[in-house]
Amino acid sequence: MSTRKRRDDGGVAYLDVEGTLRERTVDALRDRTLRGNLDTAATSWGESRDAMREHYGLDDMRERAREIRRSNIRNLPALLTQMQEKVREAGGTVVRAADGAEACRYITGLAQARGVKVVAKSKSMATEEIKLNEALVDAGIEVVETDLGEWILQLANEHPSHIIAPAVHLNREQVAALFREEAGTDDVPDDREGLVAHARVRLREKFAEAGIGVSGVNLGVASTGTVCVVENEGNARLVTSQPPIHVAVMGMERVVADWDEAAHILQVLPMAAIGQDAANYVNLITGPRREGESDGPEEFHLVIIDGGRGALRGTEFEEALSCIRCGACLYSCPMWRSVGGQAYGSPYSGPIGAVITPLLEGPSSPASRDLPFMSSLCGACGEACPVGIPLQDLLVRARARASSPATRKSGMAFRAWSRLWRRPSTYRAWMAGWRLMLRTRGKDGWATELPGPGAGWTEVRDMPTRWPPRR
Amino acid sequence: MSTGQGGSAQSGDPVVDLLLDSLARRKATAQVVDAADAGREAARWMADAGVARAVLASDPVVERIGLADALKREGIDVRIWPTGLGKRETMGLEGPADVCGVTVPSLAVAERGTIVLEASDGHGRGLDVTSRHHVALLPADRIVRTLGEALALTFADGRPAPSAVSLVSGPSRSSDIEKISTLGAHGALTEHVVIIR
Ligand code: SF4
């Protein structure tokens, strides 16, 4: 059912996005419905999060969270080895995939080997990053997103616009229209409760059919080999408990050492993400069903993806790996609040997306050129981040790394200018020339059209030929 | 918050009261009852909710309060886990629609209104989410204050990690349509906690 394109080069940005970043932003800014929806979403997030902040001292919890995540990233190789051993001890299979293509090959291969026709998924940014849906569809396997927001987007053939609330840009009427189309009947209610109930029944059928359940992983706990899947709807529990095979897809950086650390991060996550002190369901899974148990998957596969993450360790961008994908920086970002996530053209949007997408895509990609500039550098993101990632600093570094014909040209021009003005003799010569030009070009004390570097100025305003200017 | 006819919404025990407050915040209902009344009270709650079939965890607590008999007296069909029912019926696609999963939490977190469910031979992973209603039978001495305490006990050194642990905090909900919280997405539409003194 997906018409999206797929790529095998390990890139994370979407291939089917249209236009340049600038064009997409302008389109988004013109979309008044979108603006309204984003506003409602960001405001309600802000209010609930502020309540949590006071009640639990969220700001004080940030230091500890930051320490935990930094030490996790420092010890990553050892933690991953331990995680791997513990999952195997519990009867699970662990696969380390260098990139998305490798991960997709493994999962489609598994589905084909077991004769699986339907795969039920719960929301996962990692699978969006590796474009698993496209890979499965190419292999002739039906994929069903079971998270309500993701399912809505799947029906609309759109990409998620937000890490936590994927369909945040569509309103109730738009959703009802999609459900009617999917069900092939007008008999779909258009109140929120009715829509949710409708989806529940349609998706139960899919759970019953699915041969594999694919989930993401919010945290891996190395000491016991447990994966934590945090959710509100209950679909992730169904995905991880009903189909005969559970495949969990985890970015390699999402591992913590032990339950003491996990407890802290699991407390911080829902507060930052949804402004609540608990997510409805946190599923802590250690291997497949045990002997004697009568539900749960018979096979458990953990797919750990590098996808360019490992290479970030030890660089000036290392802290980006601390991210727990809560989405707080998105909601707090004035850019994201105005244009939404779709304009970014990548599964990861907002400030963290503007940092991480270029890093995972490589320095010469279009994303590298544009995305780091999707920020006013106001610092609201760094302030909101529950694990204390200095996002604004990373954005500045990402800008410095950005390289394009345009940035190279302006760099050259600025270097030449600085050489000219650095010495008094060349500076004086420049000024004399400039004055002469103003006098010859100007009329009645004003120059209205200048050549060279002055053209940009006079395009929208005049320049006085002497100071103070004549009225 | 439902108090139940024979139960009370206040217990005098600060940790229990904290849990009651948190559960209310999570849109779960709760009652505090004596062990002698627990079976009858839980059965009456289910009858009032229109439950046609109850799927019970196979657990000493369920037996101790005599729940199966109390349910039968209310005319409710009783199945004990593992039920041996087919997949479609377990998932609510066949058989009665108003099924209630009855669980026995290993712990509960007072501060956040979270109950801890451990999978085992007698306690299915999907027991609470596959059903429309969910009743949890919680002995009061299993309540701890923080999530940190609950996780430390559940995953203590030397204790084998259960294959699946679920932290459940209120009925299933989704905020995916216009960011407004709507109950009963994929999991149970109701959650009722019977706290047994
Ligand atoms: S960068 Fe920080 S605020 Fe943004 S998603 Fe990651 S953890 Fe959350």
XYZ file of C-alpha atoms and ligand atoms in Angstrom:
676
model
C 0.000 0.000 0.000
C 2.991 2.265 0.292
C 4.078 4.163 -2.765
C 7.126 5.546 -1.065
C 10.572 5.018 -2.436
C 13.341 3.277 -0.670
C 17.077 3.650 -0.776
C 19.922 1.366 0.018
C 22.664 3.886 0.693
C 21.938 4.200 4.391
C 20.489 7.718 4.126
C 17.696 8.614 6.520
C 15.993 11.553 4.775
C 12.854 10.750 2.792
C 13.276 10.368 -0.943
C 9.800 11.366 -1.909
C 9.802 14.837 -0.437
C 9.045 17.502 -2.967
C 10.735 20.864 -3.460
C 13.485 22.476 -1.467
C 13.408 22.994 2.264
C 12.599 26.631 1.619
C 9.627 25.788 -0.608
C 8.303 23.276 1.893
C 8.558 25.771 4.737
C 6.751 28.428 2.744
C 3.975 25.948 1.887
C 3.660 24.943 5.521
C 3.493 28.564 6.642
C 0.620 29.178 4.230
C -1.343 26.186 5.617
C -3.603 27.721 8.237
C -5.144 24.430 9.408
C -1.679 23.096 10.066
C -0.721 26.197 12.029
C -3.839 25.884 14.166
C -3.218 22.193 14.889
C 0.424 22.761 15.768
C -0.516 25.612 18.041
C -3.069 23.553 19.961
C -0.611 20.688 20.295
C 2.347 22.751 21.442
C 0.295 24.802 23.885
C -1.287 21.816 25.597
C 2.120 20.117 25.801
C 3.622 23.250 27.369
C 0.930 23.508 30.018
C 1.123 19.889 31.146
C 4.900 19.817 31.057
C 5.146 22.917 33.237
C 2.958 21.288 35.869
C 5.288 18.261 35.946
C 8.313 20.482 36.054
C 7.210 21.974 39.321
C 5.775 18.897 40.939
C 8.716 16.581 40.354
C 11.544 19.084 39.942
C 12.126 18.037 36.365
C 14.916 20.574 35.967
C 16.864 18.987 38.802
C 16.385 15.548 37.301
C 18.079 16.730 34.123
C 21.627 16.716 35.523
C 21.399 13.094 36.554
C 19.778 12.152 33.245
C 22.578 13.876 31.392
C 25.257 12.076 33.392
C 23.601 8.721 32.836
C 23.326 9.166 29.094
C 26.853 10.521 28.705
C 28.297 7.577 30.568
C 26.130 5.191 28.502
C 27.576 6.613 25.311
C 31.121 6.476 26.662
C 30.687 2.808 27.583
C 28.567 1.924 24.587
C 30.615 -1.002 23.182
C 30.708 -2.779 26.549
C 27.022 -2.132 27.249
C 26.003 -3.472 23.856
C 28.078 -6.606 24.350
C 26.429 -7.187 27.713
C 22.976 -6.500 26.294
C 23.624 -8.992 23.528
C 24.768 -11.714 25.948
C 21.803 -11.225 28.254
C 19.231 -11.310 25.458
C 20.791 -14.533 24.181
C 20.747 -16.020 27.673
C 17.022 -15.267 27.792
C 16.522 -17.182 24.555
C 16.432 -14.259 22.122
C 18.409 -13.614 18.943
C 20.506 -10.466 18.528
C 21.538 -8.988 15.201
C 23.898 -6.051 14.818
C 23.165 -4.201 11.582
C 25.721 -1.742 10.193
C 23.025 0.159 8.328
C 19.334 0.271 7.537
C 19.634 -1.848 4.422
C 21.208 -4.663 6.391
C 18.519 -4.470 9.079
C 15.758 -4.514 6.451
C 17.316 -7.503 4.708
C 17.368 -9.413 7.971
C 13.754 -8.667 8.863
C 12.312 -9.299 5.381
C 14.414 -12.482 5.191
C 12.983 -13.638 8.514
C 9.440 -12.903 7.354
C 9.963 -14.827 4.132
C 11.601 -17.772 5.886
C 8.611 -18.079 8.251
C 6.062 -17.532 5.501
C 4.706 -14.379 7.136
C 2.145 -12.398 5.108
C 1.191 -9.651 7.563
C 3.441 -7.650 9.878
C 1.884 -5.551 12.661
C 3.981 -2.627 13.852
C 3.913 -0.331 16.807
C 5.384 3.124 16.457
C 9.108 3.256 16.013
C 11.293 6.049 14.681
C 14.098 3.589 14.048
C 12.016 1.578 11.567
C 10.958 4.806 9.913
C 14.637 5.726 9.669
C 15.606 2.430 8.019
C 12.482 2.480 5.822
C 11.402 -0.953 6.906
C 7.823 -0.571 5.688
C 8.977 0.065 2.138
C 11.322 -2.933 2.287
C 8.570 -5.253 3.520
C 6.090 -3.992 0.952
C 8.681 -4.516 -1.792
C 8.954 -8.100 -0.585
C 5.196 -8.521 -0.950
C 4.418 -8.399 2.763
C 1.545 -6.348 4.171
C 2.590 -3.907 6.881
C 0.088 -2.413 9.285
C 0.952 0.454 11.576
C -1.143 -0.093 14.688
C -0.437 3.076 16.612
C -3.502 5.173 15.922
C -1.531 8.203 14.743
C 0.754 6.131 12.549
C -2.153 4.204 11.076
C -3.841 7.466 10.147
C -0.664 8.557 8.383
C -0.310 5.218 6.664
C -3.830 5.668 5.302
C -2.941 9.190 4.199
C 0.371 7.910 2.774
C 2.188 10.575 4.727
C 5.276 10.592 6.889
C 5.086 11.195 10.650
C 5.482 14.806 11.651
C 6.441 14.301 15.255
C 8.442 11.775 17.258
C 5.706 11.210 19.817
C 2.475 12.425 18.230
C 2.870 11.525 14.571
C -0.423 12.791 13.183
C -0.441 15.977 15.143
C -1.091 18.025 12.003
C -4.408 16.404 11.015
C -7.727 17.313 12.593
C -10.758 15.164 13.374
C -12.590 15.774 10.104
C -9.528 14.867 8.099
C -9.127 11.656 10.096
C -12.785 10.687 9.666
C -12.456 11.083 5.909
C -9.458 8.728 5.847
C -11.263 6.085 7.927
C -14.287 6.213 5.630
C -12.085 5.623 2.652
C -10.258 2.707 4.305
C -13.446 1.014 5.489
C -15.194 1.683 2.171
C -18.279 2.953 3.990
C -19.717 6.234 5.184
C -20.696 4.518 8.397
C -17.829 5.933 10.441
C -18.573 8.304 13.325
C -16.741 11.597 13.401
C -16.478 12.227 17.109
C -13.134 11.377 18.714
C -14.413 8.442 20.810
C -16.158 6.947 17.821
C -13.080 7.234 15.647
C -10.902 5.588 18.258
C -13.402 2.743 18.718
C -13.599 2.228 14.969
C -9.825 1.929 14.673
C -9.684 -0.478 17.614
C -11.876 -3.035 15.861
C -10.246 -2.705 12.430
C -6.800 -3.141 13.923
C -7.687 -6.121 16.153
C -8.252 -8.084 12.959
C -4.734 -7.246 11.895
C -3.260 -8.318 15.219
C -4.935 -11.668 14.876
C -3.534 -12.133 11.362
C 0.004 -10.886 11.904
C 2.874 -13.378 11.811
C 5.406 -10.884 13.100
C 5.083 -7.944 15.458
C 7.683 -5.209 15.019
C 8.272 -2.692 17.787
C 10.834 -0.012 18.485
C 12.831 0.191 21.693
C 12.887 3.219 23.982
C 15.610 1.811 26.181
C 17.643 -1.348 26.378
C 18.773 -2.365 29.858
C 22.140 -4.106 29.576
C 22.211 -5.743 33.013
C 19.213 -7.969 32.274
C 18.919 -7.774 28.465
C 15.491 -6.164 28.733
C 13.941 -3.897 26.128
C 11.556 -1.151 27.279
C 8.750 -0.150 24.943
C 6.825 2.883 26.186
C 3.360 3.640 24.833
C -0.123 4.900 25.695
C -2.518 2.951 23.547
C -1.780 -0.682 24.337
C -0.938 -1.540 20.747
C 2.748 -2.055 21.516
C 1.789 -4.680 24.091
C -0.402 -6.410 21.527
C 2.409 -6.206 18.960
C 4.914 -7.655 21.410
C 2.663 -10.351 22.870
C 0.212 -11.627 20.239
C 2.090 -12.482 17.004
C 4.299 -15.615 17.155
C 7.449 -13.578 16.467
C 8.510 -10.271 18.007
C 11.197 -8.202 16.300
C 12.443 -5.223 18.299
C 14.416 -2.590 16.386
C 16.764 -0.472 18.468
C 19.172 2.341 17.628
C 22.523 1.316 19.101
C 22.682 4.358 21.395
C 19.499 3.509 23.316
C 21.077 1.375 25.988
C 21.492 2.048 29.713
C 23.591 0.063 32.174
C 21.133 -1.091 34.831
C 17.705 -0.656 36.400
C 18.761 2.241 38.569
C 19.543 4.235 35.431
C 16.516 2.878 33.593
C 14.214 3.973 36.432
C 15.487 7.542 36.188
C 15.160 7.762 32.417
C 11.753 6.047 32.417
C 10.519 8.680 34.874
C 11.891 11.595 32.888
C 10.695 10.389 29.485
C 6.895 10.692 29.803
C 7.154 13.987 31.653
C 9.211 15.547 28.875
C 7.307 13.819 26.086
C 3.669 14.208 27.052
C 3.720 16.185 30.266
C 2.471 13.181 32.279
C 4.248 11.387 35.103
C 3.643 7.989 33.569
C 2.969 6.583 30.152
C -0.029 4.250 30.162
C 1.932 1.152 29.309
C 5.595 0.429 29.732
C 6.405 -3.026 28.382
C 9.606 -4.547 29.746
C 10.497 -7.564 27.656
C 13.262 -10.057 28.342
C 13.420 -12.662 25.611
C 10.579 -14.761 24.180
C 7.850 -16.692 26.009
C 9.260 -19.117 28.582
C 8.492 -22.776 28.966
C 5.077 -23.163 30.593
C 3.820 -19.713 29.590
C 0.871 -19.742 27.257
C 1.078 -16.401 25.497
C 3.860 -14.200 24.203
C 5.992 -14.743 21.092
C 7.909 -17.970 20.511
C 10.768 -16.021 18.959
C 12.332 -12.748 20.007
C 14.774 -10.915 17.726
C 16.590 -7.749 18.714
C 17.967 -5.798 15.754
C 20.528 -3.188 16.818
C 21.240 -0.511 14.226
C 24.410 1.493 13.844
C 23.434 3.525 10.776
C 26.192 6.102 11.299
C 25.775 6.435 15.067
C 28.959 4.671 16.106
C 31.067 7.091 14.078
C 29.704 10.021 16.121
C 31.309 8.799 19.331
C 34.320 10.880 20.244
C 33.338 13.695 17.870
C 32.013 17.139 18.729
C 28.539 15.722 18.031
C 28.735 12.849 20.491
C 26.114 14.319 22.791
C 23.479 13.984 20.096
C 23.597 10.256 20.919
C 22.231 10.959 24.407
C 18.828 11.718 22.884
C 15.911 9.694 24.247
C 13.556 10.873 21.456
C 11.069 12.545 23.758
C 10.117 15.298 21.326
C 10.331 18.118 23.872
C 12.753 20.098 21.712
C 10.294 19.939 18.815
C 7.408 21.399 20.769
C 9.604 24.092 22.240
C 11.096 25.157 18.890
C 9.522 28.272 17.334
C 10.491 26.984 13.881
C 8.917 23.573 14.360
C 5.848 25.160 15.913
C 5.367 27.228 12.769
C 6.002 24.645 10.061
C 5.592 21.209 11.680
C 7.717 18.174 11.053
C 6.858 17.352 7.466
C 8.804 20.287 6.052
C 12.037 18.795 7.395
C 11.778 15.876 4.976
C 13.233 13.402 7.459
C 11.840 11.132 10.170
C 13.737 13.249 12.674
C 12.485 16.818 12.672
C 12.825 19.820 14.945
C 16.125 20.782 16.555
C 17.334 17.221 17.131
C 16.374 16.359 13.551
C 18.267 19.376 12.235
C 21.339 18.042 14.038
C 21.020 14.294 13.598
C 19.702 14.005 10.035
C 22.762 15.724 8.484
C 25.041 13.605 10.659
C 23.421 10.346 9.580
C 23.168 11.505 5.958
C 26.770 12.706 5.563
C 28.243 16.173 5.025
C 27.560 16.488 1.287
C 23.847 15.641 1.472
C 21.132 18.236 0.828
C 20.023 17.782 4.431
C 23.437 18.867 5.669
C 23.290 21.992 3.600
C 19.860 23.167 4.731
C 18.662 21.605 7.953
C 21.117 23.148 10.444
C 19.723 26.515 9.383
C 16.154 25.588 10.437
C 16.665 27.331 13.753
C 16.733 30.810 15.170
C 19.312 29.594 17.732
C 17.064 30.933 20.474
C 18.087 28.082 22.747
C 14.560 26.986 23.730
C 15.411 23.443 22.610
C 18.436 23.107 24.856
C 16.354 24.419 27.723
C 13.597 21.871 27.103
C 15.832 18.831 26.619
C 15.439 16.503 29.630
C 18.865 14.968 29.121
C 20.628 18.322 28.767
C 21.822 18.107 25.175
C 23.191 21.558 24.218
C 21.196 21.546 20.997
C 21.918 25.147 20.069
C 25.686 24.494 20.250
C 25.304 21.394 18.119
C 23.295 23.397 15.598
C 26.062 25.984 15.361
C 28.624 23.213 14.842
C 26.416 21.609 12.218
C 26.274 24.950 10.416
C 30.036 25.262 10.484
C 30.238 21.812 8.925
C 27.669 22.603 6.255
C 29.254 23.069 2.889
C 27.587 24.108 -0.349
C 28.509 26.166 -3.434
C 26.651 29.099 -1.899
C 28.361 28.913 1.482
C 31.750 28.414 -0.207
C 31.231 31.465 -2.417
C 30.181 33.742 0.399
C 33.067 32.425 2.497
C 35.490 33.437 -0.243
C 33.934 36.880 -0.570
C 34.151 37.513 3.165
C 37.775 36.419 3.278
C 38.682 38.806 0.442
C 36.796 41.648 2.124
C 38.537 41.051 5.416
C 41.956 41.130 3.649
C 41.082 44.474 2.043
C 39.905 46.175 5.209
C 42.668 44.828 7.404
C 45.346 47.188 6.037
C 44.868 51.005 6.309
C 46.149 51.649 2.764
C 43.787 49.221 1.035
C 40.945 50.276 3.344
C 41.455 53.959 2.397
C 41.625 53.094 -1.288
C 38.386 51.119 -0.986
C 36.594 53.979 0.754
C 37.829 56.546 -1.773
C 36.583 54.383 -4.631
C 33.256 53.846 -2.904
C 32.746 57.595 -2.326
C 33.584 58.329 -5.938
C 31.081 55.759 -7.128
C 28.337 57.107 -4.864
C 28.929 60.618 -6.180
C 28.846 59.606 -9.841
C 25.868 57.250 -9.427
C 23.866 59.373 -7.024
C 21.303 62.005 -7.781
C 20.074 64.669 -5.324
C 22.091 63.080 -2.527
C 20.712 59.549 -3.002
C 22.012 56.546 -4.961
C 19.123 54.369 -6.158
C 21.020 51.725 -8.106
C 24.451 50.442 -7.213
C 26.542 47.716 -8.877
C 28.313 44.735 -7.242
C 27.933 44.254 -3.509
C 25.779 47.388 -3.273
C 23.080 45.962 -5.568
C 21.461 43.982 -2.785
C 21.145 47.117 -0.693
C 19.629 49.362 -3.359
C 17.227 46.699 -4.520
C 14.923 47.564 -1.624
C 16.224 50.929 -0.341
C 18.303 53.910 -1.358
C 21.742 54.843 -0.072
C 22.682 58.393 0.924
C 25.703 59.732 -0.980
C 26.815 61.864 1.974
C 26.319 61.964 5.740
C 24.037 63.230 7.202
C 21.708 62.457 4.297
C 19.714 65.166 2.588
C 15.977 65.088 3.452
C -13.675 7.349 41.850
C -15.949 4.442 42.569
C -15.968 3.443 46.179
C -17.950 0.243 45.801
C -20.765 -0.432 48.177
C -18.741 -2.249 50.792
C -15.379 -0.588 50.153
C -14.091 2.825 50.929
C -12.124 5.404 48.995
C -10.036 6.350 51.988
C -7.979 3.968 54.010
C -6.133 6.036 56.590
C -2.870 4.572 55.319
C -0.928 7.386 53.588
C 0.624 5.175 50.891
C -2.740 3.640 50.040
C -4.328 7.093 49.936
C -1.578 8.343 47.661
C -2.208 5.421 45.321
C -5.948 6.155 45.335
C -5.286 9.764 44.346
C -2.881 8.778 41.612
C -5.253 6.162 40.197
C -8.013 8.758 40.031
C -5.657 11.039 38.129
C -4.994 8.188 35.694
C -8.751 7.730 35.149
C -8.730 4.350 36.849
C -11.288 3.536 39.541
C -10.431 1.874 42.831
C -11.853 0.555 46.085
C -10.330 -0.610 49.356
C -11.885 -3.756 50.816
C -11.257 -6.371 53.488
C -10.083 -9.745 52.239
C -13.347 -11.313 53.374
C -15.391 -9.035 51.086
C -12.981 -8.783 48.173
C -14.418 -11.581 46.024
C -17.986 -10.387 46.377
C -17.064 -6.725 45.802
C -14.976 -7.432 42.705
C -17.735 -9.627 41.264
C -20.344 -6.966 41.932
C -18.218 -4.320 40.209
C -17.959 -6.539 37.133
C -21.660 -7.271 37.108
C -22.395 -3.524 37.287
C -20.004 -2.919 34.400
C -21.939 -5.417 32.293
C -19.167 -8.010 32.146
C -20.252 -11.286 30.496
C -17.047 -13.246 30.881
C -14.124 -12.930 33.266
C -10.674 -14.321 32.472
C -8.844 -14.840 35.747
C -5.133 -15.046 36.371
C -4.310 -18.341 37.990
C -3.014 -16.926 41.260
C -3.312 -17.677 44.988
C -4.857 -14.237 45.608
C -7.734 -15.005 43.224
C -8.369 -18.270 45.013
C -8.058 -16.815 48.484
C -10.852 -14.311 47.910
C -13.092 -16.904 46.268
C -13.595 -14.824 43.160
C -14.613 -17.612 40.778
C -17.586 -18.609 42.932
C -18.615 -15.014 43.524
C -18.586 -14.385 39.759
C -20.642 -17.483 39.051
C -23.211 -16.276 41.550
C -23.428 -13.045 39.510
C -24.021 -15.127 36.392
C -20.666 -14.288 34.846
C -18.865 -16.882 32.723
C -15.494 -17.696 34.334
C -12.306 -18.816 32.562
C -8.993 -19.412 34.260
C -5.691 -18.578 32.572
C -4.544 -20.290 30.413
C -8.023 -20.440 28.943
C -7.326 -22.601 25.920
C -9.544 -20.284 23.875
C -8.582 -19.657 20.249
C -6.625 -16.608 19.210
C -9.579 -14.736 17.727
C -11.664 -15.291 20.818
C -8.774 -14.266 23.083
C -8.481 -11.080 21.040
C -12.167 -10.291 21.449
C -13.029 -10.879 17.783
C -15.261 -13.808 18.660
C -17.305 -14.670 21.737
C -18.744 -12.117 24.149
C -17.613 -8.516 23.716
C -17.709 -7.596 27.390
C -14.781 -9.590 28.672
C -12.897 -8.607 31.802
C -9.274 -9.589 32.394
C -8.542 -10.085 36.096
C -4.908 -9.614 37.054
C -2.900 -9.761 40.254
C -0.172 -7.105 40.281
C 3.151 -8.017 41.843
C 3.543 -4.404 43.007
C 1.961 -0.967 42.670
C 3.551 2.494 42.563
C 1.630 4.915 44.784
C 3.211 8.095 43.441
C 2.191 7.481 39.852
C -0.808 5.172 39.965
C 1.072 2.379 38.251
C 0.509 -1.340 38.726
C 3.186 -3.897 37.901
C 2.113 -7.061 36.077
C 4.556 -9.930 35.664
C 4.036 -12.584 33.020
C 4.143 -16.167 34.281
C 2.498 -19.514 33.651
C -0.669 -18.369 35.381
C -0.549 -14.785 34.215
C -0.663 -14.047 30.494
C 1.089 -11.046 28.982
C -2.043 -9.919 27.222
C -4.530 -10.605 30.031
C -5.345 -6.955 30.695
C -5.032 -5.451 27.192
C -6.941 -7.981 25.124
C -10.079 -7.527 27.237
C -12.474 -4.620 27.275
C -12.366 -4.321 31.056
C -9.529 -4.832 33.487
C -9.803 -5.547 37.194
C -6.597 -5.737 39.236
C -6.611 -7.468 42.634
C -3.936 -5.763 44.674
C -2.958 -6.858 48.190
C -2.275 -3.588 50.066
C 1.141 -4.727 51.281
C 2.422 -4.724 47.698
C 2.227 -0.946 47.362
C 5.518 0.963 47.172
C 5.971 4.671 46.820
C 8.216 5.193 43.775
C 8.820 3.614 40.397
C 12.489 3.243 41.336
C 11.570 0.989 44.282
C 9.246 -1.109 42.147
C 11.831 -1.654 39.417
C 14.580 -2.414 41.944
C 12.404 -5.136 43.488
C 11.234 -6.538 40.161
C 14.708 -6.755 38.654
C 16.656 -7.455 41.839
C 20.043 -9.154 41.486
C 19.769 -12.896 41.733
C 16.098 -12.938 40.772
C 15.607 -14.064 37.175
C 14.032 -11.262 35.123
C 10.447 -12.191 34.170
C 9.939 -12.662 30.419
C 7.551 -9.729 30.372
C 6.698 -7.049 32.900
C 4.047 -4.444 32.178
C 3.749 -1.172 34.010
C 0.126 -0.196 33.597
C -1.013 3.318 34.508
C -4.697 3.694 33.788
C -6.921 2.603 30.932
C -5.644 2.631 27.372
C -5.775 6.040 25.754
C -4.692 7.898 22.681
C -4.036 11.569 22.068
C -3.425 11.090 18.390
C -6.500 12.923 17.264
C -6.052 16.616 17.955
C -3.844 15.879 20.963
C -6.915 15.376 23.131
C -6.812 12.335 25.357
C -9.417 9.729 24.380
C -9.863 6.550 26.441
C -9.951 2.984 25.165
C -7.566 2.924 22.231
C -6.253 -0.644 21.945
C -6.211 -1.872 25.512
C -8.857 -1.957 28.229
C -11.442 0.820 28.311
C -11.739 0.618 32.059
C -9.320 -0.187 34.846
C -10.581 -0.980 38.324
C -8.190 -1.687 41.168
C -9.459 -3.649 44.164
C -7.075 -2.957 47.017
C -7.256 -5.796 49.515
C -6.458 -5.005 53.143
S 17.202 16.181 21.852
Fe 16.490 16.191 23.970
S 14.489 17.221 23.845
Fe 14.999 16.625 21.747
S 14.029 14.638 21.475
Fe 16.135 14.243 22.163
S 15.998 14.060 24.374
Fe 14.093 15.014 23.710
